[in-house]
Amino acid sequence: MTADLTIVSTNRSFGGWHKRYRHTSRTLGCDMVFAVFLPPQAETGRVPVLYWLSGLTCTDENFMQKAGAQKLAAELGITIVCPDTSPRGDHVPADPEKHWDFGHGAGFYVDATQEPWARHYRMHDYVTRELPDLIEATFPVTDRRGISGHSMGGHGAIVCALRNPGRYASVSAFAPIASPLSCPWGEKALGHLLGADRSGWKDWDSAALIQSATEKLPLLVDQGDADSFLITQLKPHLLTQAAEAAGYPLTLRMQPGYDHSYYFIASFIDDHLKHHAAALR
Amino acid sequence: MTADLTIVSTNRSFGGWHKRYRHTSRTLGCDMVFAVFLPPQAETGRVPVLYWLSGLTCTDENFMQKAGAQKLAAELGITIVCPDTSPRGDHVPADPEKHWDFGHGAGFYVDATQEPWARHYRMHDYVTRELPDLIEATFPVTDRRGISGHSMGGHGAIVCALRNPGRYASVSAFAPIASPLSCPWGEKALGHLLGADRSGWKDWDSAALIQSATEKLPLLVDQGDADSFLITQLKPHLLTQAAEAAGYPLTLRMQPGYDHSYYFIASFIDDHLKHHAAALR
């Protein structure tokens, strides 16, 4: 284990281990906590890693506690890594309006260019580079990587895959923000982090990036049709339109009656784990 | 639905529904919230019910969010009902020391005899009578009932089954308090609720009740051997000794490396659901 890594907690789980660690991130300029689920197969060999990016207000804990993913991950032999959703700390600037949809708990997985955000809000760099480097140097894992997430983290997962060809073997999302360019959450966050000039925003917009994708990883998306954010914020039809225009392999499943909660994620996480396992093994 | 029942929230989950309700409990003299998971089979017929009693500091939410039970319950056709862990409200007396191990969130599933507790702290009566009557009058369920729980709720589940022959078809527990007579949590709670005379405590003590059980439902207990409360509070050897002396059918499984958390519960909940389903169907 690297000298900088401090263990926060350890739980035996499904024959493997759920562990939380704290480390000092040079990318983000603050201490960060992340969680790892190590399946039983990690005791005897190297296993691939699925990165999970959570949504607004979440930490590393929500997915590990509520998604019910560890049972099948233990069977399939997949390590799961959950980072936090933003830089943290008293010295890290927060939402000037003190709302929950920006700042702490809401980093939007982009690399900020504007002050006062640019020093700390570099979550894309963190989740695609610094964290995988740390994971692969520390744990018995391979460099086969999948990425998935929910809502703001669904946007993050798709953007990470599309911006980094060759870095991920699989990608999926639950109820992703399809286009931060086209919704209030995205307009607020990118307006702060990237500035008022919207021309640069398309580099962080799933619907825009799909249209110029050079690598076409099959993208599985589940979306509840009773999700209260469906119409105003998530707008999955923008993903569908972009994928159809670009010939991108998108499977978007509208799930009748399901909302934006972890009950929705738990109901379909096994399908996503199988989607990733097929590419990661 | 009865006139008194108010819906708090609804989530589609595994093809069924997770719903939370508020009602005024005449037994407890306060408003109470409980949660129900209705499996898909409840759309077309009546299904049996598993009652889950949670541990210290919990509410109706912990098990539903963290146990990962709904997937298999949806396959097996079992409704799950989670009550809160104590009476609640500003008018309900709380721990005079303001600790987390007694009072609000810590009703111990007994019927208090001492003031100021006797008016409200009647959780045994509530979970064995008032709540099942309400559930069976409201939802498409049968009167086949199982009961399980964790820690304080494991004690509660075993006591509910042993004190009410014929009322439950199945019983199990995770890391139960085996003998409130013999541990600090139990001594504090029963000292308040039942008074200083310990002779009446044995009517609420699993290890004592097993020795006089007239109905011998097979009891499945899982216990982690890395549980930080194992030695001081839980003392499963007292259950084992009582069961051996009485010829009671106890299966106690010590699970190596597991602690007191919901990661432990999630790891083995499917075995418990199958244990209950075999008796409930």
Coordinates of C-alpha atoms in Angstrom, one line a residue:
Chain A
M1 CA 0.0 0.0 0.0
T2 CA 1.3 3.5 -0.8
A3 CA 2.5 5.6 2.1
D4 CA -0.3 8.2 1.6
L5 CA -3.2 5.8 1.9
T6 CA -5.1 5.6 5.2
I7 CA -7.7 3.0 5.9
V8 CA -11.1 4.5 7.2
S9 CA -13.1 1.3 7.6
T10 CA -13.2 -2.4 6.6
N11 CA -16.2 -4.7 6.3
R12 CA -16.3 -8.4 5.2
S13 CA -18.9 -8.6 2.5
F14 CA -20.0 -11.5 0.3
G15 CA -16.8 -13.3 0.9
G16 CA -14.8 -10.3 -0.2
W17 CA -14.1 -6.9 1.4
H18 CA -15.6 -3.4 1.4
K19 CA -12.9 -0.9 2.4
R20 CA -12.8 2.9 2.6
Y21 CA -9.6 4.8 2.3
R22 CA -8.5 8.5 2.7
H23 CA -5.6 9.9 0.6
T24 CA -4.3 13.3 -0.4
S25 CA -5.2 14.0 -4.0
R26 CA -2.6 16.2 -5.8
T27 CA -5.1 16.6 -8.7
L28 CA -7.8 18.0 -6.4
G29 CA -5.6 19.7 -3.8
C30 CA -7.5 18.1 -0.9
D31 CA -8.0 14.9 1.0
M32 CA -10.4 12.5 -0.6
V33 CA -12.2 9.3 0.6
F34 CA -13.0 6.5 -1.8
A35 CA -14.4 3.0 -1.3
V36 CA -13.4 -0.3 -2.8
F37 CA -15.2 -3.6 -3.0
L38 CA -12.7 -6.4 -3.5
P39 CA -14.3 -9.7 -4.6
P40 CA -13.1 -13.1 -3.3
Q41 CA -11.2 -13.7 -6.5
A42 CA -8.9 -10.8 -5.6
E43 CA -7.4 -13.0 -2.9
T44 CA -5.8 -15.2 -5.5
G45 CA -5.4 -13.2 -8.7
R46 CA -5.9 -9.9 -10.4
V47 CA -9.4 -8.8 -11.3
P48 CA -10.8 -5.9 -13.5
V49 CA -12.3 -2.8 -12.0
L50 CA -15.7 -1.1 -12.4
Y51 CA -15.6 2.6 -11.5
W52 CA -19.0 4.0 -10.2
L53 CA -19.6 7.7 -10.3
S54 CA -22.4 8.8 -8.0
G55 CA -24.9 11.6 -8.4
L56 CA -25.6 15.0 -6.7
T57 CA -25.2 15.1 -2.9
C58 CA -23.7 11.6 -2.8
T59 CA -20.3 10.4 -1.4
D60 CA -18.5 7.1 -1.8
E61 CA -21.0 5.4 0.5
N62 CA -24.4 5.6 -1.4
F63 CA -23.7 3.0 -4.0
M64 CA -21.9 0.6 -1.7
Q65 CA -24.7 0.7 0.8
K66 CA -27.8 0.8 -1.4
A67 CA -27.1 -0.6 -4.9
G68 CA -27.0 -4.3 -3.9
A69 CA -24.2 -4.8 -6.4
Q70 CA -21.7 -6.7 -4.3
K71 CA -23.4 -10.1 -4.5
L72 CA -23.1 -10.4 -8.3
A73 CA -19.7 -8.6 -8.3
A74 CA -18.4 -11.3 -5.9
E75 CA -19.7 -14.0 -8.3
L76 CA -18.3 -12.3 -11.5
G77 CA -15.0 -11.3 -9.9
I78 CA -15.2 -7.6 -10.4
T79 CA -13.7 -5.0 -8.1
I80 CA -15.9 -1.9 -7.7
V81 CA -14.3 1.5 -6.9
C82 CA -16.5 4.5 -5.8
P83 CA -14.9 7.9 -5.5
D84 CA -16.5 10.9 -3.8
T85 CA -18.5 13.3 -6.0
S86 CA -16.4 16.4 -5.6
P87 CA -13.4 17.8 -3.9
R88 CA -14.0 18.4 -0.2
G89 CA -12.7 20.5 2.7
D90 CA -13.1 23.9 4.2
H91 CA -10.5 25.4 1.8
V92 CA -12.4 24.1 -1.3
P93 CA -14.9 26.7 -2.6
A94 CA -18.5 25.7 -2.4
D95 CA -21.8 26.9 -4.1
P96 CA -22.1 30.6 -3.5
E97 CA -25.9 30.1 -3.1
K98 CA -25.3 27.1 -0.7
H99 CA -27.6 24.9 -2.8
W100 CA -27.1 21.1 -3.2
D101 CA -26.7 21.1 -7.0
F102 CA -23.3 22.6 -7.2
G103 CA -20.0 22.7 -5.3
H104 CA -19.3 20.1 -2.5
G105 CA -21.0 16.9 -3.5
A106 CA -21.6 18.2 -7.0
G107 CA -18.3 18.3 -9.0
F108 CA -19.9 17.3 -12.3
Y109 CA -16.8 15.3 -13.3
V110 CA -15.2 18.0 -15.4
D111 CA -11.9 19.9 -15.2
A112 CA -12.7 23.6 -14.3
T113 CA -11.0 26.4 -16.1
Q114 CA -12.5 29.4 -14.1
E115 CA -11.5 30.9 -10.8
P116 CA -12.1 30.2 -7.9
W117 CA -12.8 26.6 -9.1
A118 CA -9.9 25.7 -11.3
R119 CA -7.5 24.7 -8.5
H120 CA -9.7 22.0 -6.9
Y121 CA -12.6 21.1 -9.3
R122 CA -10.7 18.7 -11.5
M123 CA -12.8 15.6 -11.0
H124 CA -12.4 14.3 -14.6
D125 CA -8.7 14.2 -14.2
Y126 CA -9.0 12.6 -10.8
V127 CA -11.4 9.8 -11.7
T128 CA -9.8 9.0 -15.1
R129 CA -6.1 9.3 -14.1
E130 CA -5.0 9.8 -10.5
L131 CA -7.5 7.4 -8.9
P132 CA -7.0 4.5 -11.4
D133 CA -3.2 4.9 -11.1
L134 CA -3.5 4.7 -7.3
I135 CA -5.9 1.7 -7.5
E136 CA -3.8 -0.2 -10.0
A137 CA -0.6 0.4 -7.9
T138 CA -2.3 -0.7 -4.6
F139 CA -4.8 -3.5 -5.2
P140 CA -4.6 -6.8 -7.1
V141 CA -6.4 -5.5 -10.2
T142 CA -5.8 -5.5 -13.9
D143 CA -5.9 -2.4 -16.1
R144 CA -9.2 -3.5 -17.6
R145 CA -11.6 -0.8 -16.6
G146 CA -15.4 -0.3 -16.8
I147 CA -17.2 2.9 -15.8
S148 CA -20.8 3.6 -14.8
G149 CA -22.8 6.0 -12.7
H150 CA -26.1 7.7 -11.9
S151 CA -27.5 11.0 -12.9
M152 CA -24.6 13.5 -12.6
G153 CA -22.4 10.4 -12.4
G154 CA -24.1 8.9 -15.4
H155 CA -23.1 12.0 -17.4
G156 CA -19.6 11.6 -15.8
A157 CA -19.3 8.0 -16.8
I158 CA -20.3 8.5 -20.5
V159 CA -18.1 11.6 -20.8
C160 CA -15.1 9.7 -19.2
A161 CA -15.5 6.9 -21.7
L162 CA -16.0 9.2 -24.8
R163 CA -13.1 11.5 -24.0
N164 CA -10.6 8.7 -23.3
P165 CA -10.7 6.2 -26.2
G166 CA -8.9 3.0 -25.2
R167 CA -9.0 3.7 -21.5
Y168 CA -12.2 1.9 -20.7
A169 CA -13.5 -1.5 -21.9
S170 CA -17.1 -0.9 -21.0
V171 CA -19.5 1.9 -20.1
S172 CA -23.1 2.2 -18.9
A173 CA -25.3 4.7 -17.0
F174 CA -28.4 5.0 -14.9
A175 CA -30.6 8.1 -15.6
P176 CA -27.7 10.2 -16.8
I177 CA -27.8 13.9 -17.5
A178 CA -27.7 13.5 -21.2
S179 CA -26.7 17.1 -22.0
P180 CA -25.4 19.6 -19.4
L181 CA -25.6 22.1 -22.2
S182 CA -29.4 21.7 -22.2
C183 CA -30.5 21.6 -18.6
P184 CA -30.6 23.8 -15.5
W185 CA -28.2 21.6 -13.5
G186 CA -25.6 21.6 -16.3
E187 CA -26.0 25.3 -17.1
K188 CA -25.4 26.3 -13.5
A189 CA -22.4 24.0 -12.9
L190 CA -20.7 24.5 -16.3
G191 CA -21.4 28.2 -16.1
H192 CA -19.3 28.3 -12.9
L193 CA -16.7 25.8 -13.7
L194 CA -16.1 26.5 -17.4
G195 CA -17.3 30.1 -17.8
A196 CA -20.0 31.8 -19.7
D197 CA -18.6 31.0 -23.1
R198 CA -20.6 27.8 -24.0
S199 CA -18.5 26.8 -26.9
G200 CA -16.2 24.8 -24.7
W201 CA -19.1 23.0 -22.9
K202 CA -19.6 20.6 -25.7
D203 CA -16.4 18.8 -24.7
W204 CA -18.2 17.8 -21.5
D205 CA -21.6 17.0 -23.0
S206 CA -22.5 13.3 -23.7
A207 CA -25.0 14.1 -26.5
A208 CA -22.3 16.3 -28.2
L209 CA -19.4 13.9 -27.7
I210 CA -21.3 10.9 -29.1
Q211 CA -21.5 12.6 -32.4
S212 CA -17.8 12.8 -32.8
A213 CA -16.9 9.5 -31.0
T214 CA -14.0 7.6 -32.6
E215 CA -14.3 4.6 -30.3
K216 CA -17.8 3.1 -30.1
L217 CA -18.2 1.1 -26.9
P218 CA -21.7 -0.3 -26.5
L219 CA -23.5 2.0 -24.1
L220 CA -26.3 0.6 -21.9
V221 CA -28.6 3.2 -20.3
D222 CA -31.5 2.5 -18.0
Q223 CA -34.0 5.4 -17.3
G224 CA -37.2 5.3 -15.2
D225 CA -40.2 6.8 -16.8
A226 CA -41.5 8.1 -13.4
D227 CA -38.2 9.9 -12.7
S228 CA -39.1 13.4 -11.5
F229 CA -36.0 14.8 -13.2
L230 CA -36.7 13.1 -16.6
I231 CA -38.2 16.1 -18.5
T232 CA -36.4 19.1 -16.9
Q233 CA -32.9 17.8 -16.4
L234 CA -32.1 14.3 -17.8
K235 CA -33.6 14.4 -21.4
P236 CA -32.5 11.0 -22.6
H237 CA -34.0 11.7 -26.0
L238 CA -31.0 13.9 -26.7
L239 CA -28.8 10.8 -26.2
T240 CA -31.0 8.8 -28.5
Q241 CA -31.0 11.5 -31.2
A242 CA -27.2 11.9 -31.1
A243 CA -26.6 8.1 -31.2
E244 CA -29.0 7.6 -34.1
A245 CA -27.3 10.5 -36.0
A246 CA -23.8 9.1 -35.3
G247 CA -24.5 5.4 -35.6
Y248 CA -23.4 5.0 -32.0
P249 CA -24.4 1.7 -30.3
L250 CA -26.8 2.9 -27.6
T251 CA -29.3 0.6 -25.8
L252 CA -31.7 3.0 -23.8
R253 CA -34.2 1.1 -21.8
M254 CA -37.2 3.1 -20.4
Q255 CA -38.3 1.3 -17.2
P256 CA -42.0 1.8 -16.5
G257 CA -42.8 3.2 -13.1
Y258 CA -39.3 3.6 -11.8
D259 CA -38.0 6.8 -10.3
H260 CA -34.6 8.4 -9.6
S261 CA -33.8 6.5 -6.4
Y262 CA -31.5 3.7 -5.5
Y263 CA -34.4 1.3 -5.6
F264 CA -34.3 1.8 -9.4
I265 CA -30.6 1.3 -9.5
A266 CA -30.8 -1.9 -7.4
S267 CA -33.5 -3.3 -9.6
F268 CA -31.3 -3.2 -12.7
I269 CA -27.7 -3.2 -11.4
D270 CA -27.2 -6.9 -12.2
D271 CA -27.9 -6.2 -15.9
H272 CA -25.2 -3.6 -15.9
L273 CA -22.7 -5.8 -14.0
K274 CA -23.2 -8.5 -16.7
H275 CA -22.8 -5.9 -19.4
H276 CA -19.5 -4.8 -18.0
A277 CA -18.3 -8.3 -17.1
A278 CA -18.8 -9.4 -20.7
A279 CA -16.3 -6.8 -21.8
L280 CA -13.9 -6.9 -18.8
R281 CA -13.1 -10.6 -18.7
Chain B
M1 CA -56.8 1.3 2.6
T2 CA -57.9 2.2 6.1
A3 CA -58.8 5.9 6.7
D4 CA -55.9 6.4 9.1
L5 CA -53.1 5.4 6.8
T6 CA -51.2 8.1 5.0
I7 CA -48.7 7.3 2.3
V8 CA -45.2 8.8 2.8
S9 CA -43.4 7.7 -0.3
T10 CA -43.6 5.1 -3.1
N11 CA -40.8 3.5 -5.2
R12 CA -41.0 0.9 -7.9
S13 CA -38.6 -1.8 -7.0
F14 CA -37.8 -5.2 -8.6
G15 CA -41.1 -5.2 -10.4
G16 CA -42.9 -4.6 -7.1
W17 CA -43.3 -1.6 -4.8
H18 CA -41.5 -0.2 -1.8
K19 CA -43.9 2.1 0.1
R20 CA -43.8 4.0 3.4
Y21 CA -46.8 4.8 5.5
R22 CA -47.7 6.9 8.5
H23 CA -50.5 5.9 10.9
T24 CA -51.6 6.7 14.4
S25 CA -50.9 3.7 16.7
R26 CA -53.4 3.3 19.5
T27 CA -51.0 0.8 21.1
L28 CA -48.1 3.2 21.2
G29 CA -50.0 6.4 21.6
C30 CA -48.1 8.2 18.8
D31 CA -47.7 8.4 15.0
M32 CA -45.6 5.6 13.5
V33 CA -44.0 5.1 10.1
F34 CA -43.5 1.7 8.6
A35 CA -42.3 0.4 5.2
V36 CA -43.7 -2.4 3.0
F37 CA -42.1 -4.1 0.1
L38 CA -44.8 -5.7 -2.1
P39 CA -43.5 -8.3 -4.6
P40 CA -44.9 -8.5 -8.1
Q41 CA -47.0 -11.5 -7.0
A42 CA -49.1 -9.2 -4.8
E43 CA -50.6 -7.7 -8.0
T44 CA -52.5 -10.9 -8.7
G45 CA -52.9 -12.7 -5.4
R46 CA -52.2 -12.9 -1.6
V47 CA -48.7 -13.4 -0.4
P48 CA -47.1 -14.2 3.0
V49 CA -45.4 -11.5 5.1
L50 CA -41.9 -11.4 6.6
Y51 CA -41.6 -8.9 9.5
W52 CA -38.2 -7.4 10.0
L53 CA -37.2 -5.8 13.3
S54 CA -34.2 -3.5 13.1
G55 CA -31.6 -2.7 15.7
L56 CA -30.6 0.2 17.9
T57 CA -30.8 3.7 16.2
C58 CA -32.6 2.3 13.1
T59 CA -35.9 3.2 11.5
D60 CA -38.0 1.5 8.9
E61 CA -35.5 2.6 6.3
N62 CA -32.2 0.8 7.1
F63 CA -33.2 -2.7 6.1
M64 CA -35.1 -1.6 2.9
Q65 CA -32.2 0.5 1.7
K66 CA -29.2 -1.6 2.7
A67 CA -30.1 -5.3 3.0
G68 CA -30.5 -6.1 -0.6
A69 CA -33.5 -8.4 0.2
Q70 CA -35.9 -7.2 -2.4
K71 CA -34.5 -9.0 -5.4
L72 CA -35.0 -12.5 -3.9
A73 CA -38.3 -11.5 -2.1
A74 CA -39.6 -10.5 -5.5
E75 CA -38.7 -13.9 -6.9
L76 CA -40.1 -15.8 -3.9
G77 CA -43.3 -13.8 -3.6
I78 CA -42.8 -12.5 -0.1
T79 CA -44.0 -9.2 1.3
I80 CA -41.6 -7.5 3.8
V81 CA -42.8 -5.2 6.5
C82 CA -40.3 -3.0 8.5
P83 CA -41.7 -1.2 11.5
D84 CA -39.8 1.6 13.3
T85 CA -37.7 0.6 16.4
S86 CA -39.6 2.5 19.1
P87 CA -42.4 4.9 19.7
R88 CA -41.6 8.4 18.4
G89 CA -42.6 12.0 19.1
D90 CA -41.8 14.9 21.4
H91 CA -44.4 13.6 23.9
V92 CA -42.8 10.2 24.1
P93 CA -40.2 10.0 26.9
A94 CA -36.6 9.4 25.8
D95 CA -33.4 8.2 27.4
P96 CA -32.8 10.4 30.5
E97 CA -29.0 10.2 29.6
K98 CA -29.7 11.0 25.9
H99 CA -27.7 8.0 24.8
W100 CA -28.5 6.0 21.6
D101 CA -29.0 2.7 23.4
F102 CA -32.4 3.4 25.0
G103 CA -35.5 5.4 24.3
H104 CA -36.2 6.7 20.8
G105 CA -34.8 4.3 18.3
A106 CA -34.4 1.7 21.0
G107 CA -37.7 0.3 22.2
F108 CA -36.4 -3.3 22.7
Y109 CA -39.7 -4.8 21.5
V110 CA -41.1 -5.3 25.0
D111 CA -44.2 -4.0 26.7
A112 CA -43.2 -1.7 29.5
T113 CA -44.7 -1.9 33.0
Q114 CA -42.9 1.1 34.6
E115 CA -43.6 4.8 34.4
P116 CA -42.9 7.0 32.5
W117 CA -42.5 4.3 29.8
A118 CA -45.7 2.2 30.2
R119 CA -48.0 4.4 28.1
H120 CA -45.9 4.4 24.9
Y121 CA -43.2 1.7 25.1
R122 CA -45.4 -1.3 24.0
M123 CA -43.4 -2.4 20.9
H124 CA -44.1 -6.1 21.4
D125 CA -47.9 -5.6 21.3
Y126 CA -47.5 -3.3 18.3
V127 CA -45.3 -5.6 16.2
T128 CA -47.2 -8.8 17.0
R129 CA -50.8 -7.5 17.0
E130 CA -51.6 -3.9 15.9
L131 CA -49.3 -3.8 12.9
P132 CA -50.1 -7.3 11.5
D133 CA -53.8 -6.5 11.9
L134 CA -53.3 -3.3 9.9
I135 CA -51.2 -5.0 7.3
E136 CA -53.6 -7.9 6.8
A137 CA -56.6 -5.6 6.6
T138 CA -54.9 -3.3 4.0
F139 CA -52.6 -5.3 1.7
P140 CA -53.1 -8.4 -0.4
V141 CA -51.4 -10.7 2.1
T142 CA -52.1 -14.0 3.9
D143 CA -51.9 -14.6 7.6
R144 CA -48.7 -16.7 7.1
R145 CA -46.1 -14.7 9.0
G146 CA -42.3 -14.9 9.4
I147 CA -40.2 -12.7 11.6
S148 CA -36.5 -11.8 11.6
G149 CA -34.3 -9.0 12.8
H150 CA -30.9 -7.7 13.7
S151 CA -29.2 -7.2 17.0
M152 CA -31.9 -5.6 19.3
G153 CA -34.3 -6.7 16.5
G154 CA -32.9 -10.2 16.5
H155 CA -33.8 -10.4 20.1
G156 CA -37.2 -9.0 19.3
A157 CA -37.8 -11.5 16.5
I158 CA -37.0 -14.5 18.6
V159 CA -39.0 -13.2 21.6
C160 CA -42.0 -12.5 19.4
A161 CA -41.9 -16.0 18.0
L162 CA -41.4 -17.7 21.3
R163 CA -44.0 -15.8 23.2
N164 CA -46.7 -16.3 20.5
P165 CA -47.0 -19.9 19.6
G166 CA -49.0 -20.4 16.4
R167 CA -48.6 -16.8 15.3
Y168 CA -45.5 -17.2 13.2
A169 CA -44.6 -19.9 10.7
S170 CA -40.8 -19.1 10.7
V171 CA -38.2 -17.2 12.6
S172 CA -34.5 -16.2 12.2
A173 CA -32.1 -13.6 13.4
F174 CA -28.8 -11.8 12.6
A175 CA -26.5 -11.1 15.5
P176 CA -29.3 -11.1 18.1
I177 CA -28.9 -10.0 21.7
A178 CA -29.2 -13.5 23.1
S179 CA -30.1 -12.5 26.6
P180 CA -31.0 -9.0 27.7
L181 CA -30.8 -10.4 31.3
S182 CA -27.0 -10.8 30.7
C183 CA -25.7 -7.8 28.9
P184 CA -25.4 -4.0 29.5
W185 CA -27.8 -3.0 26.7
G186 CA -30.5 -5.3 28.1
E187 CA -29.9 -4.4 31.7
K188 CA -30.3 -0.7 31.0
A189 CA -33.4 -1.0 28.8
L190 CA -35.2 -3.6 30.9
G191 CA -34.3 -1.8 34.1
H192 CA -36.1 1.2 32.8
L193 CA -39.0 -0.5 31.0
L194 CA -39.7 -3.4 33.4
G195 CA -38.2 -2.1 36.7
A196 CA -35.5 -3.3 39.0
D197 CA -37.1 -6.6 39.9
R198 CA -35.4 -8.9 37.4
S199 CA -37.8 -11.9 37.9
G200 CA -40.1 -10.6 35.2
W201 CA -37.2 -10.0 32.7
K202 CA -37.0 -13.7 31.8
D203 CA -40.3 -13.4 29.9
W204 CA -38.4 -11.1 27.4
D205 CA -35.2 -13.1 27.2
S206 CA -34.5 -15.4 24.3
A207 CA -32.2 -17.7 26.1
A208 CA -34.7 -18.1 29.0
L209 CA -37.8 -18.4 26.7
I210 CA -36.1 -21.2 24.6
Q211 CA -36.0 -23.4 27.7
S212 CA -39.7 -23.4 28.1
A213 CA -40.8 -23.2 24.4
T214 CA -43.9 -25.3 23.6
E215 CA -43.6 -24.6 19.8
K216 CA -40.2 -25.4 18.3
L217 CA -39.9 -23.4 15.1
P218 CA -36.5 -24.0 13.5
L219 CA -34.4 -21.0 14.4
L220 CA -31.7 -19.8 11.9
V221 CA -29.1 -17.4 13.4
D222 CA -26.1 -15.8 11.7
Q223 CA -23.4 -14.1 13.7
G224 CA -20.1 -12.5 12.6
D225 CA -17.1 -13.5 14.6
A226 CA -15.5 -10.0 14.0
D227 CA -18.6 -8.3 15.5
S228 CA -17.4 -5.7 18.0
F229 CA -20.5 -6.4 20.2
L230 CA -20.1 -10.2 20.2
I231 CA -18.5 -10.7 23.6
T232 CA -19.9 -7.8 25.6
Q233 CA -23.5 -7.6 24.4
L234 CA -24.7 -10.4 22.1
K235 CA -23.4 -13.6 23.7
P236 CA -24.7 -16.2 21.3
H237 CA -23.3 -19.1 23.4
L238 CA -26.2 -18.4 25.8
L239 CA -28.6 -19.2 23.0
T240 CA -26.6 -22.4 22.1
Q241 CA -26.6 -23.6 25.7
A242 CA -30.3 -23.0 26.1
A243 CA -31.2 -24.7 22.9
E244 CA -29.0 -27.7 23.7
A245 CA -30.6 -28.0 27.2
A246 CA -34.1 -27.8 25.8
G247 CA -33.7 -29.7 22.6
Y248 CA -34.6 -26.6 20.6
P249 CA -33.8 -26.7 16.8
L250 CA -31.2 -23.9 16.6
T251 CA -28.8 -23.5 13.6
L252 CA -26.2 -20.9 14.7
R253 CA -23.7 -20.1 12.0
M254 CA -20.6 -18.2 13.0
Q255 CA -19.4 -16.2 10.0
P256 CA -15.7 -15.7 9.9
G257 CA -14.6 -12.1 9.5
Y258 CA -18.0 -10.5 9.4
D259 CA -18.9 -7.6 11.6
H260 CA -22.2 -6.0 12.9
S261 CA -23.0 -4.0 9.8
Y262 CA -25.5 -4.3 7.0
Y263 CA -22.7 -5.7 4.8
F264 CA -22.9 -8.7 7.0
I265 CA -26.7 -8.8 6.7
A266 CA -26.7 -8.4 3.0
S267 CA -24.2 -11.2 2.6
F268 CA -26.5 -13.8 4.2
I269 CA -30.1 -12.3 3.8
D270 CA -30.8 -14.6 0.9
D271 CA -30.3 -17.7 3.1
H272 CA -32.8 -16.3 5.6
L273 CA -35.3 -15.5 2.9
K274 CA -35.1 -19.1 1.7
H275 CA -35.5 -20.3 5.3
H276 CA -38.6 -18.3 5.7
A277 CA -40.0 -19.0 2.2
A278 CA -39.8 -22.8 2.9
A279 CA -42.2 -22.4 5.8
L280 CA -44.3 -19.6 4.5
R281 CA -45.4 -21.1 1.2

